[in-house]
Tab-separated table of C-alpha atoms in Angstrom:
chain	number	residue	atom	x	y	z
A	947	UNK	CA	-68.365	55.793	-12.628
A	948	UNK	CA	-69.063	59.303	-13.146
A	949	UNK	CA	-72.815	59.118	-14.132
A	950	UNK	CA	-75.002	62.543	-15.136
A	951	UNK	CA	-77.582	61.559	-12.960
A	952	UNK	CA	-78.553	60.383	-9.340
A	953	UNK	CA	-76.694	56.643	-8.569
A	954	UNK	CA	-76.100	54.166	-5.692
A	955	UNK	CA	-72.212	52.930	-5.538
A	956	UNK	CA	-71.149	49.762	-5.960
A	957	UNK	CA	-70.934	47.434	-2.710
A	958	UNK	CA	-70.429	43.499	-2.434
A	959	UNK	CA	-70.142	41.577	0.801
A	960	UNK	CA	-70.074	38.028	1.478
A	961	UNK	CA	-71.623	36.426	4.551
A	962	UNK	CA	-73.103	33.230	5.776
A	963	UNK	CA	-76.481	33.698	3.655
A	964	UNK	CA	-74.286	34.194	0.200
A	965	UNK	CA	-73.455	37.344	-1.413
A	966	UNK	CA	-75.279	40.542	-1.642
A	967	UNK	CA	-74.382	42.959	-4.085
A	968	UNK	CA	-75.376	46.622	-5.615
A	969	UNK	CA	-75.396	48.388	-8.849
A	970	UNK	CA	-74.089	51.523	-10.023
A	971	UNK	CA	-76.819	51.417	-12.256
A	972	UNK	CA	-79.768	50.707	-10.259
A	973	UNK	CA	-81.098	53.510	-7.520
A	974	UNK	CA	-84.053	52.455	-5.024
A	975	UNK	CA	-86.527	54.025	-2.949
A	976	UNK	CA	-88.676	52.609	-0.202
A	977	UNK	CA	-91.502	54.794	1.519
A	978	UNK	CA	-93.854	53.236	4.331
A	979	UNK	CA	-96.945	54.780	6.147
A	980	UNK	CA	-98.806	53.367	8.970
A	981	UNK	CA	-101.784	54.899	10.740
A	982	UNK	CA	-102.504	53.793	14.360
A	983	UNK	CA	-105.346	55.059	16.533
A	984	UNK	CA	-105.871	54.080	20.229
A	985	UNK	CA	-102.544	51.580	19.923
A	986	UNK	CA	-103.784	49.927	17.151
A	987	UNK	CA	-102.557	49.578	13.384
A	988	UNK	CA	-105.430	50.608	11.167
A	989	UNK	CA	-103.254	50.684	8.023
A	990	UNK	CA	-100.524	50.556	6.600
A	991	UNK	CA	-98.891	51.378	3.375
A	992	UNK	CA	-95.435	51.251	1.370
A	993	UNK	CA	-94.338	51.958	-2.081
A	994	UNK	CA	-90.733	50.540	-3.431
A	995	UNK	CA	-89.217	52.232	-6.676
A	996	UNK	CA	-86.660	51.190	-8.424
A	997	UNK	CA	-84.488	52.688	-11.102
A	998	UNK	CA	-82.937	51.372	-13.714
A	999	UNK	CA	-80.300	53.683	-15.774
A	1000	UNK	CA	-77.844	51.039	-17.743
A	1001	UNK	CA	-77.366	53.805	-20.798
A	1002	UNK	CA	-75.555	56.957	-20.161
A	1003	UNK	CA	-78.966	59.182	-21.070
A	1004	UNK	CA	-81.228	59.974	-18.159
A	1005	UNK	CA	-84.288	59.473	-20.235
A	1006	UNK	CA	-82.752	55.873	-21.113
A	1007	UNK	CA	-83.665	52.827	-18.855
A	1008	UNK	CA	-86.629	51.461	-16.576
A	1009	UNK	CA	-88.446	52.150	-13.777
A	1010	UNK	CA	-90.461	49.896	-11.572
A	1011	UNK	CA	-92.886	50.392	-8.650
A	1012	UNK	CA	-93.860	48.372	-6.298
A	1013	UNK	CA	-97.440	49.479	-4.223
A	1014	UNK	CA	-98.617	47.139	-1.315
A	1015	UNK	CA	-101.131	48.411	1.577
A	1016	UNK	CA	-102.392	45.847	4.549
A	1017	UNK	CA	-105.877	47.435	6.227
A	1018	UNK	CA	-107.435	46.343	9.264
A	1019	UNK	CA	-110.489	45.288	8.412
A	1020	UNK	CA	-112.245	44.221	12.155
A	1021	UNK	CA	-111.517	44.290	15.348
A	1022	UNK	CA	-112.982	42.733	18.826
A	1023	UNK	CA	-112.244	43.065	22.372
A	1024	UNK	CA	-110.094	39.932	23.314
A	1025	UNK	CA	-109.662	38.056	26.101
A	1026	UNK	CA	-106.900	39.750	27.704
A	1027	UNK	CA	-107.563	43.212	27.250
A	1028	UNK	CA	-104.691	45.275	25.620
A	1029	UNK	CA	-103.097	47.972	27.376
A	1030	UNK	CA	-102.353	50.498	24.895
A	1031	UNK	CA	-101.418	53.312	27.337
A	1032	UNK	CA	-97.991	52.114	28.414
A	1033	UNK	CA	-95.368	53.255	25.610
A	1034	UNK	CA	-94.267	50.028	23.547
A	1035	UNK	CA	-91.433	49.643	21.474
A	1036	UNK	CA	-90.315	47.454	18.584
A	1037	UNK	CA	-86.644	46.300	17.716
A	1038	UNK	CA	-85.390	45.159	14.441
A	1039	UNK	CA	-82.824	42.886	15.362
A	1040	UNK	CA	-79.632	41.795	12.393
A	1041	UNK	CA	-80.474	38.094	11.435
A	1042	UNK	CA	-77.806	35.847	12.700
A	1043	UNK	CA	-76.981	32.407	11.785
A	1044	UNK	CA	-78.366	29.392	13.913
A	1045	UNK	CA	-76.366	27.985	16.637
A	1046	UNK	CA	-76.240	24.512	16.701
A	1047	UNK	CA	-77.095	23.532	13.332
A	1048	UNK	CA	-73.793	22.058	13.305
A	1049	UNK	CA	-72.651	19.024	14.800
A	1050	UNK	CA	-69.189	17.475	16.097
A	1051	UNK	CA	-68.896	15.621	13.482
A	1052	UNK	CA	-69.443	18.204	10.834
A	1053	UNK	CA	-66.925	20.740	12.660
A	1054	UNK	CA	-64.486	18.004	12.655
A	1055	UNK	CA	-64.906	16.659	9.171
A	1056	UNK	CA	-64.518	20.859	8.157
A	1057	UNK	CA	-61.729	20.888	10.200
A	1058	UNK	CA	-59.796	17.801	8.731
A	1059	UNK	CA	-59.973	19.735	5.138
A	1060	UNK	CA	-58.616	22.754	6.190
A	1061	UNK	CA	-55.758	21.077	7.742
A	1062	UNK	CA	-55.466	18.616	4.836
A	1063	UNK	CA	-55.744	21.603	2.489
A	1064	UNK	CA	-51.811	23.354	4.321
A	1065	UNK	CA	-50.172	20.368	5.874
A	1066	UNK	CA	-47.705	19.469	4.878
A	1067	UNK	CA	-47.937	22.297	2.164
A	1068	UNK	CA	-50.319	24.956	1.520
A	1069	UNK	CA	-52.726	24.179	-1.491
A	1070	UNK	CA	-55.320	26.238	-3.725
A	1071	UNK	CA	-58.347	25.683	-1.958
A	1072	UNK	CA	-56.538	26.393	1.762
A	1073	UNK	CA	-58.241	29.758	2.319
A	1074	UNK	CA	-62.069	28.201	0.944
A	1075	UNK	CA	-61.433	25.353	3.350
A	1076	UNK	CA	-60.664	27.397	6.150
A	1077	UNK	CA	-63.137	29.779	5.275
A	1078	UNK	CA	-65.795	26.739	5.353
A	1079	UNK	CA	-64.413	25.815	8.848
A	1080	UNK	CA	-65.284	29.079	10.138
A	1081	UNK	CA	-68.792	28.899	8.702
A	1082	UNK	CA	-69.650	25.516	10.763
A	1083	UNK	CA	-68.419	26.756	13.565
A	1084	UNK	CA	-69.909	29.988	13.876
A	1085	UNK	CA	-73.271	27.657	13.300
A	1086	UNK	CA	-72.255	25.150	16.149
A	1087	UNK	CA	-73.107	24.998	19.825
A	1088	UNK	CA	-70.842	25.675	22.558
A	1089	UNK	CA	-70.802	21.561	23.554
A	1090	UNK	CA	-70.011	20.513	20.406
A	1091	UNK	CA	-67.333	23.014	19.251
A	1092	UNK	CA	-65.559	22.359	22.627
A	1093	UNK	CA	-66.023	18.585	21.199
A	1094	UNK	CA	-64.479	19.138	18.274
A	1095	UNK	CA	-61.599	20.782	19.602
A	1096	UNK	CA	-61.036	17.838	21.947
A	1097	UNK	CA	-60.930	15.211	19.349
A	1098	UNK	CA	-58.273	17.459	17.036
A	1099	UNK	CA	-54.966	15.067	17.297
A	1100	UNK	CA	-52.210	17.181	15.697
A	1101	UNK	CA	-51.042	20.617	16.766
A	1102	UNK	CA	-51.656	21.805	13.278
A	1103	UNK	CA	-55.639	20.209	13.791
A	1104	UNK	CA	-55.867	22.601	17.236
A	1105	UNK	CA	-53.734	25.465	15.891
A	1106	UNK	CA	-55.994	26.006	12.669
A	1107	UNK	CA	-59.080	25.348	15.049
A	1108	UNK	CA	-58.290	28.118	17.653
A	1109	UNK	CA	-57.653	30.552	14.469
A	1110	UNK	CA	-61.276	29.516	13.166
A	1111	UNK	CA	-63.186	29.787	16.627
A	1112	UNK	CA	-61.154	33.375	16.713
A	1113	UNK	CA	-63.094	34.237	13.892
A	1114	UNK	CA	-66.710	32.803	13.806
A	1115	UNK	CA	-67.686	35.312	16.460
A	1116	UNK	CA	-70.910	33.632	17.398
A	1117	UNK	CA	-72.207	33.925	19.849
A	1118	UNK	CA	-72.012	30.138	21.645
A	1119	UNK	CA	-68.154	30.598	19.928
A	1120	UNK	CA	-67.532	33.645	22.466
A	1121	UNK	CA	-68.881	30.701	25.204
A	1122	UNK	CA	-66.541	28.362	24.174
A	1123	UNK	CA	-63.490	30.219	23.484
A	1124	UNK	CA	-64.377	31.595	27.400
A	1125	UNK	CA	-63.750	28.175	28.540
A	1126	UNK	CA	-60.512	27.612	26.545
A	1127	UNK	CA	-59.456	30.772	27.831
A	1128	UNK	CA	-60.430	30.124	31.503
A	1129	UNK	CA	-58.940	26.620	31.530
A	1130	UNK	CA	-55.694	27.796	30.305
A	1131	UNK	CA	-55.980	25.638	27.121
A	1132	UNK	CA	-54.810	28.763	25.079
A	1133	UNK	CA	-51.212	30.167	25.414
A	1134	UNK	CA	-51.118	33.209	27.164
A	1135	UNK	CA	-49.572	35.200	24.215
A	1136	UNK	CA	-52.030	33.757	21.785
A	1137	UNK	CA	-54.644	34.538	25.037
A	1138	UNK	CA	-53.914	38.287	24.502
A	1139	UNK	CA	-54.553	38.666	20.897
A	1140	UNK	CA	-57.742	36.705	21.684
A	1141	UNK	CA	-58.607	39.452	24.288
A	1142	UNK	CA	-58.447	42.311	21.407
A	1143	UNK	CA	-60.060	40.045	18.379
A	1144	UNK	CA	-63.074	39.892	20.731
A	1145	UNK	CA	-63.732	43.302	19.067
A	1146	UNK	CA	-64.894	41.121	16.097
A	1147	UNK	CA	-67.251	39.349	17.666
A	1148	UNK	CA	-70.952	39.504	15.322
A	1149	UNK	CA	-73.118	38.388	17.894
A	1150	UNK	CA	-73.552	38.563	21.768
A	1151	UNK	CA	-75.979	37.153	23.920
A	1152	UNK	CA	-76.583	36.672	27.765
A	1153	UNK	CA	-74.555	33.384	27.938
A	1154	UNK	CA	-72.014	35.258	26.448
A	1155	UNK	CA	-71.620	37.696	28.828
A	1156	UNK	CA	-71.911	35.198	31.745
A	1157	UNK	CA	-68.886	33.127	30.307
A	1158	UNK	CA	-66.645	36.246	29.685
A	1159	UNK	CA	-67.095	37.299	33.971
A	1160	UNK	CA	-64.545	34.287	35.581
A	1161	UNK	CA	-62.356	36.115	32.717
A	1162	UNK	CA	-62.433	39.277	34.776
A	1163	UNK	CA	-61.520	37.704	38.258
A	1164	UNK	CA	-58.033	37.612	39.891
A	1165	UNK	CA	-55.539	39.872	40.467
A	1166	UNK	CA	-53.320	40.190	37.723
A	1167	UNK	CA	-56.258	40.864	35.001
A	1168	UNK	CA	-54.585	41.742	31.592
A	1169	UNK	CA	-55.728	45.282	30.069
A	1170	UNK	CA	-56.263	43.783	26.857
A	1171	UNK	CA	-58.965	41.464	28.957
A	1172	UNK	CA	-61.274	44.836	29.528
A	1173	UNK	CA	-60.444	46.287	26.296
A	1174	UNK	CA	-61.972	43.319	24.331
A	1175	UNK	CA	-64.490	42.173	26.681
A	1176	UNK	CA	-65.703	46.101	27.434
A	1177	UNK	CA	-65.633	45.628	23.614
A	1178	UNK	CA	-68.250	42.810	23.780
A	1179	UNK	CA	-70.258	44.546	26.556
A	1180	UNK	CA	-70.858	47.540	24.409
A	1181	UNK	CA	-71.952	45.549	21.207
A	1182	UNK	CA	-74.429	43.359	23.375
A	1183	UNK	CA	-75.878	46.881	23.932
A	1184	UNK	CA	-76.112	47.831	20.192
A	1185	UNK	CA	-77.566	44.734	19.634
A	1186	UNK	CA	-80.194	44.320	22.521
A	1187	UNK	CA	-81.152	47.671	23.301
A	1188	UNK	CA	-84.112	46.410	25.392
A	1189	UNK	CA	-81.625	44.445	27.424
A	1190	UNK	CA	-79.354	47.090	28.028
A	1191	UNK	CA	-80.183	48.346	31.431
A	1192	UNK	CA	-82.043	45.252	32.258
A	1193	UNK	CA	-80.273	42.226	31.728
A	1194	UNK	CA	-78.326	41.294	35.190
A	1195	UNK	CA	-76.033	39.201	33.098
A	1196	UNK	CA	-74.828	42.847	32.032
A	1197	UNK	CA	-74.702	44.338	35.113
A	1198	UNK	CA	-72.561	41.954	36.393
A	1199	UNK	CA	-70.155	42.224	33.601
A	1200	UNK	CA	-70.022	46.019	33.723
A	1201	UNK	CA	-69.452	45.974	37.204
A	1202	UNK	CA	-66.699	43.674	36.719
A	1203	UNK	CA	-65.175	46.102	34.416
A	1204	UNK	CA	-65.791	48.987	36.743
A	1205	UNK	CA	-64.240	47.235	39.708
A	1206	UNK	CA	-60.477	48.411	38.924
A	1207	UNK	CA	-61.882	52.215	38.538
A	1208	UNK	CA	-63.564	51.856	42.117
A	1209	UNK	CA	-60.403	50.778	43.427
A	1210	UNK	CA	-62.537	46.946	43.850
């Protein structure tokens, strides 16, 4: 689109919560004030505008706004004073599905239609069923998707699963896959393409980082072990900032990592 006036482009992506999409023909705005004295929010204001332009005229179309304000109206010393003279922070954190919303029996009944949807042939609906399978596990816990994965009978069951835990990327998935890794239950070529996929993981959290360390032990560590878990490391820092240089589950994974440059 090649539009005479001011436009957003056109995006769509698909996740978990359904799909989000934009409009070449709509442009927003979003402006927020806050006013704080002594560490306290006194108010705070935004204004959203949005603009509609679905004619090729600039003078054609809509335009809406949006005004909301929130003002503190009292306040009273509490019972635990507040210190407001120590610098606070606040982190906005991506929204990530559940864990453990799923159960066994729902990763295994997802499972059974994605393998019933190739074998013996591939069918229309393969890549929606496996495409559902990787939505119940990435909302499973790490007991229950190591459950599943158990009960699978066929090679093609086990094969298909391991390709859907590669790519739910959950956080209790990274925890699981860990343990498939560390018990061997993965081939070790398959074992190094798991290494660099970790890249894709969406969420990390402490347990994560705990079940990646017996990863990192032994002598003949592959480099494709540090590149994807040093991969995982760095993302738990995008996503927990706070945690960063706090968390000891972190500090013991980065000094795992380091060990080889110290010559440990």
């Amino acid at each position: 689109f090649n539009f005479p006036f001011p436009t957003t482009p056109y995006q769509a992506a698909q996740s978990s919560f359904g799909s989000f999409e934009t409009s070449p023909l709509l442009g927003s705005k979003l402006k927020v004030s806050q006013e704080i004295r002594s560490g306290v929010l006194q108010k705070a204001e935004g204004t959203e505008t949005y603009d509609y332009r679905a004619l090729l005229s600039p003078e054609a179309g809509a335009s809406v706004r949006v005004l909301y304000s929130l003002t503190l109206e009292s306040s009273s010393p509490g019972v635990i004073p507040a210190n407001v003279n120590s610098p606070k922070g606040i982190f906005y954190e991506a929204v990530h599905d559940s864990d453990g919303i799923k159960n066994q029996e729902t990763i295994s009944a997802a499972l059974e239609k994605a393998v019933d949807a190739i074998d013996p042939v591939a069918k229309p609906e393969a890549a929606k069923e496996f495409a559902n399978l990787v939505h119940v596990i990435e909302q499973g816990n790490k007991i229950d998707i190591l459950a599943a994965y158990t009960a699978a009978q066929s090679k093609t069951a086990k094969n298909l699963f391991l390709d859907g835990l590669l790519y739910a990327g959950s956080a209790e998935s990274v925890e699981a896959a860990a343990e498939l890794l560390s018990s061997k239950s993965i081939p070790e070529e398959s074992a190094l393409l798991w290494y660099l996929d970790l890249n894709f993981v969406k969420h990390v959290s402490r347990g994560s980082l705990t079940s990646l360390l017996p990863l990192l032990s032994g002598d003949k560590v592959p480099y494709q072990a540090y590149l994807g878990i040093g991969s995982v490391a760095g993302k738990f820092c995008l996503q927990h900032p706070q945690l960063c240089e706090t968390s000891p589950e972190y500090k013991q994974l980065l000094a795992r990592l380091a060990a080889p440059l110290a010559g440990g």
